[in-house]
Amino acid sequence: MSKDNTCFAEKRTLRKNLATAIETNGRLILETHGGNGTLWNSCYAGETAGVVFEHNPKKAEILALQRPGWLVINSDVVGALKAGACDFMPFTWLDIDAYGDPWPTIEALFEPPRVLGRTCTLVVTDGLLTRLRLDNGWGIKSLASHVGWLEIFRRRGYLEACRFICERIVAPAGYAIADSGGCYAGPAKRMTLWYARLTRSGGEA
């Protein structure tokens, strides 16, 4: 089974339910891991503008043909964001379909001087749960600085830990989590699908 299809129904449902629950007219979308474009085709095909990253050149070509009005960036997303890519594009919908560790991407998105929308929806595919179950969280470098998350994971589960970590990342950029949630999905429930709706205090939309 390809990565694009693993727990795909649950990923699509999460995004569609979120889009129904909140105002999405005029949203500016960033897809950090475009893949073969399966999510775009099911969830974002009506969106005429946005930005998508994809490190695989052949897949990036597919994405460019699929969505001619979008900016397609053939690059590693974390490196490109840290180098300043899209710094002043006020994204309001961040789709992080990472499959592995999403946290380096999330941290890069909220590093200054990046300016995102005053309200912002973060929707994430997180593949860390298998590793967490194997070694109980030890050795995950991207989480080493977030003291306290491991205790929350052990006592209350990974979804609660995700909210805790997300809060620590977005707070320095002026954001608070207005709402969050998610589910475990895929074979053996090894994938964590979660979202956070963020609001920034003050500033422009």
mmCIF file with all atom_site columns, C-alpha atoms in Angstrom:
data_model
loop_
_atom_site.group_PDB
_atom_site.id
_atom_site.type_symbol
_atom_site.label_atom_id
_atom_site.label_alt_id
_atom_site.label_comp_id
_atom_site.label_asym_id
_atom_site.label_entity_id
_atom_site.label_seq_id
_atom_site.pdbx_PDB_ins_code
_atom_site.Cartn_x
_atom_site.Cartn_y
_atom_site.Cartn_z
_atom_site.occupancy
_atom_site.B_iso_or_equiv
_atom_site.pdbx_formal_charge
_atom_site.auth_seq_id
_atom_site.auth_comp_id
_atom_site.auth_asym_id
_atom_site.auth_atom_id
_atom_site.pdbx_PDB_model_num
ATOM 1   C CA . MET A 1 1   ? 0.000   0.000  0.000   1.00 0.00 ? 1   MET A CA 1
ATOM 2   C CA . SER A 1 2   ? 1.386   3.409  -0.926  1.00 0.00 ? 2   SER A CA 1
ATOM 3   C CA . LYS A 1 3   ? 1.880   6.060  1.702   1.00 0.00 ? 3   LYS A CA 1
ATOM 4   C CA . ASP A 1 4   ? -0.668  8.278  -0.046  1.00 0.00 ? 4   ASP A CA 1
ATOM 5   C CA . ASN A 1 5   ? -3.363  5.659  0.612   1.00 0.00 ? 5   ASN A CA 1
ATOM 6   C CA . THR A 1 6   ? -2.533  4.607  4.168   1.00 0.00 ? 6   THR A CA 1
ATOM 7   C CA . CYS A 1 7   ? -5.499  5.656  6.325   1.00 0.00 ? 7   CYS A CA 1
ATOM 8   C CA . PHE A 1 8   ? -6.539  7.921  3.472   1.00 0.00 ? 8   PHE A CA 1
ATOM 9   C CA . ALA A 1 9   ? -10.271 7.793  4.255   1.00 0.00 ? 9   ALA A CA 1
ATOM 10  C CA . GLU A 1 10  ? -9.660  9.066  7.788   1.00 0.00 ? 10  GLU A CA 1
ATOM 11  C CA . LYS A 1 11  ? -7.350  11.837 6.554   1.00 0.00 ? 11  LYS A CA 1
ATOM 12  C CA . ARG A 1 12  ? -9.918  12.993 4.022   1.00 0.00 ? 12  ARG A CA 1
ATOM 13  C CA . THR A 1 13  ? -12.724 12.889 6.584   1.00 0.00 ? 13  THR A CA 1
ATOM 14  C CA . LEU A 1 14  ? -10.753 14.968 9.091   1.00 0.00 ? 14  LEU A CA 1
ATOM 15  C CA . ARG A 1 15  ? -10.059 17.681 6.521   1.00 0.00 ? 15  ARG A CA 1
ATOM 16  C CA . LYS A 1 16  ? -13.576 17.771 5.138   1.00 0.00 ? 16  LYS A CA 1
ATOM 17  C CA . ASN A 1 17  ? -15.134 17.895 8.603   1.00 0.00 ? 17  ASN A CA 1
ATOM 18  C CA . LEU A 1 18  ? -12.860 20.771 9.575   1.00 0.00 ? 18  LEU A CA 1
ATOM 19  C CA . ALA A 1 19  ? -13.668 22.653 6.379   1.00 0.00 ? 19  ALA A CA 1
ATOM 20  C CA . THR A 1 20  ? -17.373 22.239 7.121   1.00 0.00 ? 20  THR A CA 1
ATOM 21  C CA . ALA A 1 21  ? -17.043 23.391 10.721  1.00 0.00 ? 21  ALA A CA 1
ATOM 22  C CA . ILE A 1 22  ? -15.109 26.610 10.081  1.00 0.00 ? 22  ILE A CA 1
ATOM 23  C CA . GLU A 1 23  ? -15.118 29.460 7.582   1.00 0.00 ? 23  GLU A CA 1
ATOM 24  C CA . THR A 1 24  ? -12.755 28.541 4.743   1.00 0.00 ? 24  THR A CA 1
ATOM 25  C CA . ASN A 1 25  ? -13.681 31.126 2.110   1.00 0.00 ? 25  ASN A CA 1
ATOM 26  C CA . GLY A 1 26  ? -10.541 32.894 0.991   1.00 0.00 ? 26  GLY A CA 1
ATOM 27  C CA . ARG A 1 27  ? -8.228  30.554 2.890   1.00 0.00 ? 27  ARG A CA 1
ATOM 28  C CA . LEU A 1 28  ? -4.602  30.375 1.796   1.00 0.00 ? 28  LEU A CA 1
ATOM 29  C CA . ILE A 1 29  ? -3.402  26.770 1.893   1.00 0.00 ? 29  ILE A CA 1
ATOM 30  C CA . LEU A 1 30  ? 0.076   25.402 2.423   1.00 0.00 ? 30  LEU A CA 1
ATOM 31  C CA . GLU A 1 31  ? 0.658   21.706 1.809   1.00 0.00 ? 31  GLU A CA 1
ATOM 32  C CA . THR A 1 32  ? 4.055   20.782 3.177   1.00 0.00 ? 32  THR A CA 1
ATOM 33  C CA . HIS A 1 33  ? 4.246   17.271 1.700   1.00 0.00 ? 33  HIS A CA 1
ATOM 34  C CA . GLY A 1 34  ? 2.390   17.113 -1.612  1.00 0.00 ? 34  GLY A CA 1
ATOM 35  C CA . GLY A 1 35  ? 3.135   13.513 -2.545  1.00 0.00 ? 35  GLY A CA 1
ATOM 36  C CA . ASN A 1 36  ? 1.168   12.350 -5.573  1.00 0.00 ? 36  ASN A CA 1
ATOM 37  C CA . GLY A 1 37  ? -1.536  14.938 -5.006  1.00 0.00 ? 37  GLY A CA 1
ATOM 38  C CA . THR A 1 38  ? -4.152  12.530 -3.703  1.00 0.00 ? 38  THR A CA 1
ATOM 39  C CA . LEU A 1 39  ? -5.218  14.764 -0.814  1.00 0.00 ? 39  LEU A CA 1
ATOM 40  C CA . TRP A 1 40  ? -5.449  17.819 -3.052  1.00 0.00 ? 40  TRP A CA 1
ATOM 41  C CA . ASN A 1 41  ? -7.644  15.925 -5.489  1.00 0.00 ? 41  ASN A CA 1
ATOM 42  C CA . SER A 1 42  ? -10.069 14.910 -2.718  1.00 0.00 ? 42  SER A CA 1
ATOM 43  C CA . CYS A 1 43  ? -9.962  17.956 -0.450  1.00 0.00 ? 43  CYS A CA 1
ATOM 44  C CA . TYR A 1 44  ? -8.579  21.021 -2.237  1.00 0.00 ? 44  TYR A CA 1
ATOM 45  C CA . ALA A 1 45  ? -9.376  20.633 -5.940  1.00 0.00 ? 45  ALA A CA 1
ATOM 46  C CA . GLY A 1 46  ? -11.607 23.699 -5.839  1.00 0.00 ? 46  GLY A CA 1
ATOM 47  C CA . GLU A 1 47  ? -8.826  25.894 -4.456  1.00 0.00 ? 47  GLU A CA 1
ATOM 48  C CA . THR A 1 48  ? -7.263  27.900 -7.270  1.00 0.00 ? 48  THR A CA 1
ATOM 49  C CA . ALA A 1 49  ? -4.237  29.177 -5.360  1.00 0.00 ? 49  ALA A CA 1
ATOM 50  C CA . GLY A 1 50  ? -1.908  27.839 -2.710  1.00 0.00 ? 50  GLY A CA 1
ATOM 51  C CA . VAL A 1 51  ? 1.607   26.551 -2.094  1.00 0.00 ? 51  VAL A CA 1
ATOM 52  C CA . VAL A 1 52  ? 2.825   22.966 -2.022  1.00 0.00 ? 52  VAL A CA 1
ATOM 53  C CA . PHE A 1 53  ? 6.249   21.529 -1.215  1.00 0.00 ? 53  PHE A CA 1
ATOM 54  C CA . GLU A 1 54  ? 7.486   18.218 -2.598  1.00 0.00 ? 54  GLU A CA 1
ATOM 55  C CA . HIS A 1 55  ? 11.095  17.000 -2.448  1.00 0.00 ? 55  HIS A CA 1
ATOM 56  C CA . ASN A 1 56  ? 10.695  14.358 -5.203  1.00 0.00 ? 56  ASN A CA 1
ATOM 57  C CA . PRO A 1 57  ? 11.200  16.013 -8.626  1.00 0.00 ? 57  PRO A CA 1
ATOM 58  C CA . LYS A 1 58  ? 8.913   13.631 -10.515 1.00 0.00 ? 58  LYS A CA 1
ATOM 59  C CA . LYS A 1 59  ? 6.107   14.106 -8.007  1.00 0.00 ? 59  LYS A CA 1
ATOM 60  C CA . ALA A 1 60  ? 6.640   17.869 -8.084  1.00 0.00 ? 60  ALA A CA 1
ATOM 61  C CA . GLU A 1 61  ? 6.090   17.774 -11.853 1.00 0.00 ? 61  GLU A CA 1
ATOM 62  C CA . ILE A 1 62  ? 2.809   15.908 -11.317 1.00 0.00 ? 62  ILE A CA 1
ATOM 63  C CA . LEU A 1 63  ? 1.703   18.511 -8.780  1.00 0.00 ? 63  LEU A CA 1
ATOM 64  C CA . ALA A 1 64  ? 2.530   21.385 -11.134 1.00 0.00 ? 64  ALA A CA 1
ATOM 65  C CA . LEU A 1 65  ? 0.368   19.851 -13.867 1.00 0.00 ? 65  LEU A CA 1
ATOM 66  C CA . GLN A 1 66  ? -2.408  19.066 -11.389 1.00 0.00 ? 66  GLN A CA 1
ATOM 67  C CA . ARG A 1 67  ? -2.759  22.611 -9.995  1.00 0.00 ? 67  ARG A CA 1
ATOM 68  C CA . PRO A 1 68  ? -1.450  25.255 -12.412 1.00 0.00 ? 68  PRO A CA 1
ATOM 69  C CA . GLY A 1 69  ? -2.519  28.168 -10.183 1.00 0.00 ? 69  GLY A CA 1
ATOM 70  C CA . TRP A 1 70  ? -0.443  26.964 -7.218  1.00 0.00 ? 70  TRP A CA 1
ATOM 71  C CA . LEU A 1 71  ? 3.181   27.625 -6.405  1.00 0.00 ? 71  LEU A CA 1
ATOM 72  C CA . VAL A 1 72  ? 4.954   24.251 -6.437  1.00 0.00 ? 72  VAL A CA 1
ATOM 73  C CA . ILE A 1 73  ? 8.300   24.172 -4.629  1.00 0.00 ? 73  ILE A CA 1
ATOM 74  C CA . ASN A 1 74  ? 10.559  21.188 -5.341  1.00 0.00 ? 74  ASN A CA 1
ATOM 75  C CA . SER A 1 75  ? 12.557  21.182 -2.113  1.00 0.00 ? 75  SER A CA 1
ATOM 76  C CA . ASP A 1 76  ? 12.876  19.724 1.345   1.00 0.00 ? 76  ASP A CA 1
ATOM 77  C CA . VAL A 1 77  ? 10.242  21.675 3.236   1.00 0.00 ? 77  VAL A CA 1
ATOM 78  C CA . VAL A 1 78  ? 12.089  22.152 6.528   1.00 0.00 ? 78  VAL A CA 1
ATOM 79  C CA . GLY A 1 79  ? 15.262  23.427 4.881   1.00 0.00 ? 79  GLY A CA 1
ATOM 80  C CA . ALA A 1 80  ? 13.324  25.728 2.570   1.00 0.00 ? 80  ALA A CA 1
ATOM 81  C CA . LEU A 1 81  ? 11.216  27.205 5.382   1.00 0.00 ? 81  LEU A CA 1
ATOM 82  C CA . LYS A 1 82  ? 14.266  27.795 7.543   1.00 0.00 ? 82  LYS A CA 1
ATOM 83  C CA . ALA A 1 83  ? 15.892  29.564 4.582   1.00 0.00 ? 83  ALA A CA 1
ATOM 84  C CA . GLY A 1 84  ? 12.939  31.939 4.392   1.00 0.00 ? 84  GLY A CA 1
ATOM 85  C CA . ALA A 1 85  ? 10.668  30.407 1.755   1.00 0.00 ? 85  ALA A CA 1
ATOM 86  C CA . CYS A 1 86  ? 7.149   31.903 1.887   1.00 0.00 ? 86  CYS A CA 1
ATOM 87  C CA . ASP A 1 87  ? 8.040   33.998 4.945   1.00 0.00 ? 87  ASP A CA 1
ATOM 88  C CA . PHE A 1 88  ? 5.411   36.639 4.311   1.00 0.00 ? 88  PHE A CA 1
ATOM 89  C CA . MET A 1 89  ? 2.586   34.554 2.886   1.00 0.00 ? 89  MET A CA 1
ATOM 90  C CA . PRO A 1 90  ? -0.239  34.669 5.467   1.00 0.00 ? 90  PRO A CA 1
ATOM 91  C CA . PHE A 1 91  ? -1.292  31.030 5.298   1.00 0.00 ? 91  PHE A CA 1
ATOM 92  C CA . THR A 1 92  ? -4.514  30.207 7.107   1.00 0.00 ? 92  THR A CA 1
ATOM 93  C CA . TRP A 1 93  ? -4.565  26.447 6.469   1.00 0.00 ? 93  TRP A CA 1
ATOM 94  C CA . LEU A 1 94  ? -1.432  24.364 7.099   1.00 0.00 ? 94  LEU A CA 1
ATOM 95  C CA . ASP A 1 95  ? -1.663  20.764 5.872   1.00 0.00 ? 95  ASP A CA 1
ATOM 96  C CA . ILE A 1 96  ? 1.253   18.700 7.176   1.00 0.00 ? 96  ILE A CA 1
ATOM 97  C CA . ASP A 1 97  ? 0.900   15.206 5.714   1.00 0.00 ? 97  ASP A CA 1
ATOM 98  C CA . ALA A 1 98  ? 4.344   14.162 6.876   1.00 0.00 ? 98  ALA A CA 1
ATOM 99  C CA . TYR A 1 99  ? 3.843   10.457 7.706   1.00 0.00 ? 99  TYR A CA 1
ATOM 100 C CA . GLY A 1 100 ? 6.951   10.422 9.844   1.00 0.00 ? 100 GLY A CA 1
ATOM 101 C CA . ASP A 1 101 ? 7.933   13.130 12.327  1.00 0.00 ? 101 ASP A CA 1
ATOM 102 C CA . PRO A 1 102 ? 5.917   16.338 11.706  1.00 0.00 ? 102 PRO A CA 1
ATOM 103 C CA . TRP A 1 103 ? 7.485   18.434 14.474  1.00 0.00 ? 103 TRP A CA 1
ATOM 104 C CA . PRO A 1 104 ? 10.502  19.858 12.590  1.00 0.00 ? 104 PRO A CA 1
ATOM 105 C CA . THR A 1 105 ? 8.099   21.151 9.921   1.00 0.00 ? 105 THR A CA 1
ATOM 106 C CA . ILE A 1 106 ? 5.740   22.657 12.496  1.00 0.00 ? 106 ILE A CA 1
ATOM 107 C CA . GLU A 1 107 ? 8.608   24.346 14.323  1.00 0.00 ? 107 GLU A CA 1
ATOM 108 C CA . ALA A 1 108 ? 9.967   25.782 11.067  1.00 0.00 ? 108 ALA A CA 1
ATOM 109 C CA . LEU A 1 109 ? 6.536   27.203 10.221  1.00 0.00 ? 109 LEU A CA 1
ATOM 110 C CA . PHE A 1 110 ? 6.358   29.185 13.457  1.00 0.00 ? 110 PHE A CA 1
ATOM 111 C CA . GLU A 1 111 ? 9.884   30.560 13.526  1.00 0.00 ? 111 GLU A CA 1
ATOM 112 C CA . PRO A 1 112 ? 10.240  34.350 13.146  1.00 0.00 ? 112 PRO A CA 1
ATOM 113 C CA . PRO A 1 113 ? 9.989   36.370 11.001  1.00 0.00 ? 113 PRO A CA 1
ATOM 114 C CA . ARG A 1 114 ? 7.304   34.244 9.353   1.00 0.00 ? 114 ARG A CA 1
ATOM 115 C CA . VAL A 1 115 ? 3.866   35.869 9.287   1.00 0.00 ? 115 VAL A CA 1
ATOM 116 C CA . LEU A 1 116 ? 0.854   33.532 9.155   1.00 0.00 ? 116 LEU A CA 1
ATOM 117 C CA . GLY A 1 117 ? -2.833  34.415 9.260   1.00 0.00 ? 117 GLY A CA 1
ATOM 118 C CA . ARG A 1 118 ? -4.381  35.786 12.434  1.00 0.00 ? 118 ARG A CA 1
ATOM 119 C CA . THR A 1 119 ? -6.452  32.606 12.553  1.00 0.00 ? 119 THR A CA 1
ATOM 120 C CA . CYS A 1 120 ? -4.862  29.428 11.289  1.00 0.00 ? 120 CYS A CA 1
ATOM 121 C CA . THR A 1 121 ? -5.839  25.762 11.051  1.00 0.00 ? 121 THR A CA 1
ATOM 122 C CA . LEU A 1 122 ? -3.133  23.138 11.423  1.00 0.00 ? 122 LEU A CA 1
ATOM 123 C CA . VAL A 1 123 ? -3.999  19.609 10.221  1.00 0.00 ? 123 VAL A CA 1
ATOM 124 C CA . VAL A 1 124 ? -1.371  16.930 10.688  1.00 0.00 ? 124 VAL A CA 1
ATOM 125 C CA . THR A 1 125 ? -0.520  13.345 9.772   1.00 0.00 ? 125 THR A CA 1
ATOM 126 C CA . ASP A 1 126 ? 1.868   12.096 12.458  1.00 0.00 ? 126 ASP A CA 1
ATOM 127 C CA . GLY A 1 127 ? 3.719   8.783  12.181  1.00 0.00 ? 127 GLY A CA 1
ATOM 128 C CA . LEU A 1 128 ? 5.630   8.784  15.465  1.00 0.00 ? 128 LEU A CA 1
ATOM 129 C CA . LEU A 1 129 ? 3.289   6.537  17.428  1.00 0.00 ? 129 LEU A CA 1
ATOM 130 C CA . THR A 1 130 ? 4.907   3.245  16.381  1.00 0.00 ? 130 THR A CA 1
ATOM 131 C CA . ARG A 1 131 ? 8.274   4.467  17.596  1.00 0.00 ? 131 ARG A CA 1
ATOM 132 C CA . LEU A 1 132 ? 6.741   5.802  20.804  1.00 0.00 ? 132 LEU A CA 1
ATOM 133 C CA . ARG A 1 133 ? 5.217   2.415  21.511  1.00 0.00 ? 133 ARG A CA 1
ATOM 134 C CA . LEU A 1 134 ? 8.561   0.721  20.934  1.00 0.00 ? 134 LEU A CA 1
ATOM 135 C CA . ASP A 1 135 ? 10.870  2.923  22.996  1.00 0.00 ? 135 ASP A CA 1
ATOM 136 C CA . ASN A 1 136 ? 8.425   5.051  25.012  1.00 0.00 ? 136 ASN A CA 1
ATOM 137 C CA . GLY A 1 137 ? 9.622   8.245  23.423  1.00 0.00 ? 137 GLY A CA 1
ATOM 138 C CA . TRP A 1 138 ? 13.304  8.100  24.189  1.00 0.00 ? 138 TRP A CA 1
ATOM 139 C CA . GLY A 1 139 ? 15.658  9.426  21.546  1.00 0.00 ? 139 GLY A CA 1
ATOM 140 C CA . ILE A 1 140 ? 13.236  11.527 19.466  1.00 0.00 ? 140 ILE A CA 1
ATOM 141 C CA . LYS A 1 141 ? 15.452  14.556 18.903  1.00 0.00 ? 141 LYS A CA 1
ATOM 142 C CA . SER A 1 142 ? 12.684  16.872 17.690  1.00 0.00 ? 142 SER A CA 1
ATOM 143 C CA . LEU A 1 143 ? 10.912  16.543 21.046  1.00 0.00 ? 143 LEU A CA 1
ATOM 144 C CA . ALA A 1 144 ? 13.927  16.712 23.348  1.00 0.00 ? 144 ALA A CA 1
ATOM 145 C CA . SER A 1 145 ? 13.422  20.386 24.227  1.00 0.00 ? 145 SER A CA 1
ATOM 146 C CA . HIS A 1 146 ? 9.718   20.055 25.087  1.00 0.00 ? 146 HIS A CA 1
ATOM 147 C CA . VAL A 1 147 ? 10.038  19.087 28.726  1.00 0.00 ? 147 VAL A CA 1
ATOM 148 C CA . GLY A 1 148 ? 6.893   17.492 30.106  1.00 0.00 ? 148 GLY A CA 1
ATOM 149 C CA . TRP A 1 149 ? 5.429   15.981 26.938  1.00 0.00 ? 149 TRP A CA 1
ATOM 150 C CA . LEU A 1 150 ? 6.564   12.443 27.756  1.00 0.00 ? 150 LEU A CA 1
ATOM 151 C CA . GLU A 1 151 ? 4.724   12.387 31.069  1.00 0.00 ? 151 GLU A CA 1
ATOM 152 C CA . ILE A 1 152 ? 1.546   13.560 29.326  1.00 0.00 ? 152 ILE A CA 1
ATOM 153 C CA . PHE A 1 153 ? 1.986   10.862 26.679  1.00 0.00 ? 153 PHE A CA 1
ATOM 154 C CA . ARG A 1 154 ? 2.361   8.149  29.309  1.00 0.00 ? 154 ARG A CA 1
ATOM 155 C CA . ARG A 1 155 ? -0.582  9.309  31.410  1.00 0.00 ? 155 ARG A CA 1
ATOM 156 C CA . ARG A 1 156 ? -3.050  10.695 28.870  1.00 0.00 ? 156 ARG A CA 1
ATOM 157 C CA . GLY A 1 157 ? -1.996  9.481  25.420  1.00 0.00 ? 157 GLY A CA 1
ATOM 158 C CA . TYR A 1 158 ? -0.287  10.931 22.391  1.00 0.00 ? 158 TYR A CA 1
ATOM 159 C CA . LEU A 1 159 ? -3.132  13.181 21.226  1.00 0.00 ? 159 LEU A CA 1
ATOM 160 C CA . GLU A 1 160 ? -2.942  15.128 24.482  1.00 0.00 ? 160 GLU A CA 1
ATOM 161 C CA . ALA A 1 161 ? 0.833   15.240 24.153  1.00 0.00 ? 161 ALA A CA 1
ATOM 162 C CA . CYS A 1 162 ? 0.450   16.676 20.642  1.00 0.00 ? 162 CYS A CA 1
ATOM 163 C CA . ARG A 1 163 ? -1.646  19.550 21.963  1.00 0.00 ? 163 ARG A CA 1
ATOM 164 C CA . PHE A 1 164 ? 0.912   20.232 24.690  1.00 0.00 ? 164 PHE A CA 1
ATOM 165 C CA . ILE A 1 165 ? 3.832   20.267 22.239  1.00 0.00 ? 165 ILE A CA 1
ATOM 166 C CA . CYS A 1 166 ? 1.910   22.365 19.730  1.00 0.00 ? 166 CYS A CA 1
ATOM 167 C CA . GLU A 1 167 ? 1.090   24.945 22.405  1.00 0.00 ? 167 GLU A CA 1
ATOM 168 C CA . ARG A 1 168 ? 4.781   25.283 23.266  1.00 0.00 ? 168 ARG A CA 1
ATOM 169 C CA . ILE A 1 169 ? 5.715   25.809 19.614  1.00 0.00 ? 169 ILE A CA 1
ATOM 170 C CA . VAL A 1 170 ? 3.030   28.325 18.622  1.00 0.00 ? 170 VAL A CA 1
ATOM 171 C CA . ALA A 1 171 ? 2.889   30.420 21.810  1.00 0.00 ? 171 ALA A CA 1
ATOM 172 C CA . PRO A 1 172 ? 6.124   32.374 21.135  1.00 0.00 ? 172 PRO A CA 1
ATOM 173 C CA . ALA A 1 173 ? 4.593   33.417 17.786  1.00 0.00 ? 173 ALA A CA 1
ATOM 174 C CA . GLY A 1 174 ? 1.581   34.815 19.637  1.00 0.00 ? 174 GLY A CA 1
ATOM 175 C CA . TYR A 1 175 ? -0.859  31.992 18.969  1.00 0.00 ? 175 TYR A CA 1
ATOM 176 C CA . ALA A 1 176 ? -3.190  30.134 21.323  1.00 0.00 ? 176 ALA A CA 1
ATOM 177 C CA . ILE A 1 177 ? -5.048  26.920 20.556  1.00 0.00 ? 177 ILE A CA 1
ATOM 178 C CA . ALA A 1 178 ? -8.774  27.597 20.311  1.00 0.00 ? 178 ALA A CA 1
ATOM 179 C CA . ASP A 1 179 ? -9.682  23.982 19.569  1.00 0.00 ? 179 ASP A CA 1
ATOM 180 C CA . SER A 1 180 ? -7.921  20.695 18.888  1.00 0.00 ? 180 SER A CA 1
ATOM 181 C CA . GLY A 1 181 ? -8.659  17.028 18.405  1.00 0.00 ? 181 GLY A CA 1
ATOM 182 C CA . GLY A 1 182 ? -7.926  13.990 16.312  1.00 0.00 ? 182 GLY A CA 1
ATOM 183 C CA . CYS A 1 183 ? -7.860  10.211 16.179  1.00 0.00 ? 183 CYS A CA 1
ATOM 184 C CA . TYR A 1 184 ? -5.626  7.187  15.777  1.00 0.00 ? 184 TYR A CA 1
ATOM 185 C CA . ALA A 1 185 ? -5.907  5.560  12.372  1.00 0.00 ? 185 ALA A CA 1
ATOM 186 C CA . GLY A 1 186 ? -4.540  3.003  9.940   1.00 0.00 ? 186 GLY A CA 1
ATOM 187 C CA . PRO A 1 187 ? -3.329  -0.551 10.551  1.00 0.00 ? 187 PRO A CA 1
ATOM 188 C CA . ALA A 1 188 ? -2.807  -1.144 14.279  1.00 0.00 ? 188 ALA A CA 1
ATOM 189 C CA . LYS A 1 189 ? -3.829  2.518  14.824  1.00 0.00 ? 189 LYS A CA 1
ATOM 190 C CA . ARG A 1 190 ? -0.210  3.510  14.322  1.00 0.00 ? 190 ARG A CA 1
ATOM 191 C CA . MET A 1 191 ? -0.936  6.883  12.712  1.00 0.00 ? 191 MET A CA 1
ATOM 192 C CA . THR A 1 192 ? -2.085  9.953  14.640  1.00 0.00 ? 192 THR A CA 1
ATOM 193 C CA . LEU A 1 193 ? -4.288  12.375 12.728  1.00 0.00 ? 193 LEU A CA 1
ATOM 194 C CA . TRP A 1 194 ? -4.808  15.635 14.581  1.00 0.00 ? 194 TRP A CA 1
ATOM 195 C CA . TYR A 1 195 ? -5.684  19.261 14.133  1.00 0.00 ? 195 TYR A CA 1
ATOM 196 C CA . ALA A 1 196 ? -5.367  22.529 16.019  1.00 0.00 ? 196 ALA A CA 1
ATOM 197 C CA . ARG A 1 197 ? -7.246  25.747 15.345  1.00 0.00 ? 197 ARG A CA 1
ATOM 198 C CA . LEU A 1 198 ? -5.053  28.691 16.263  1.00 0.00 ? 198 LEU A CA 1
ATOM 199 C CA . THR A 1 199 ? -5.772  32.332 16.998  1.00 0.00 ? 199 THR A CA 1
ATOM 200 C CA . ARG A 1 200 ? -3.138  35.045 17.238  1.00 0.00 ? 200 ARG A CA 1
ATOM 201 C CA . SER A 1 201 ? -3.708  37.918 19.590  1.00 0.00 ? 201 SER A CA 1
ATOM 202 C CA . GLY A 1 202 ? -3.512  41.347 17.962  1.00 0.00 ? 202 GLY A CA 1
ATOM 203 C CA . GLY A 1 203 ? -1.874  42.097 14.664  1.00 0.00 ? 203 GLY A CA 1
ATOM 204 C CA . GLU A 1 204 ? -3.273  42.009 11.152  1.00 0.00 ? 204 GLU A CA 1
ATOM 205 C CA . ALA A 1 205 ? -5.321  39.133 9.692   1.00 0.00 ? 205 ALA A CA 1
#
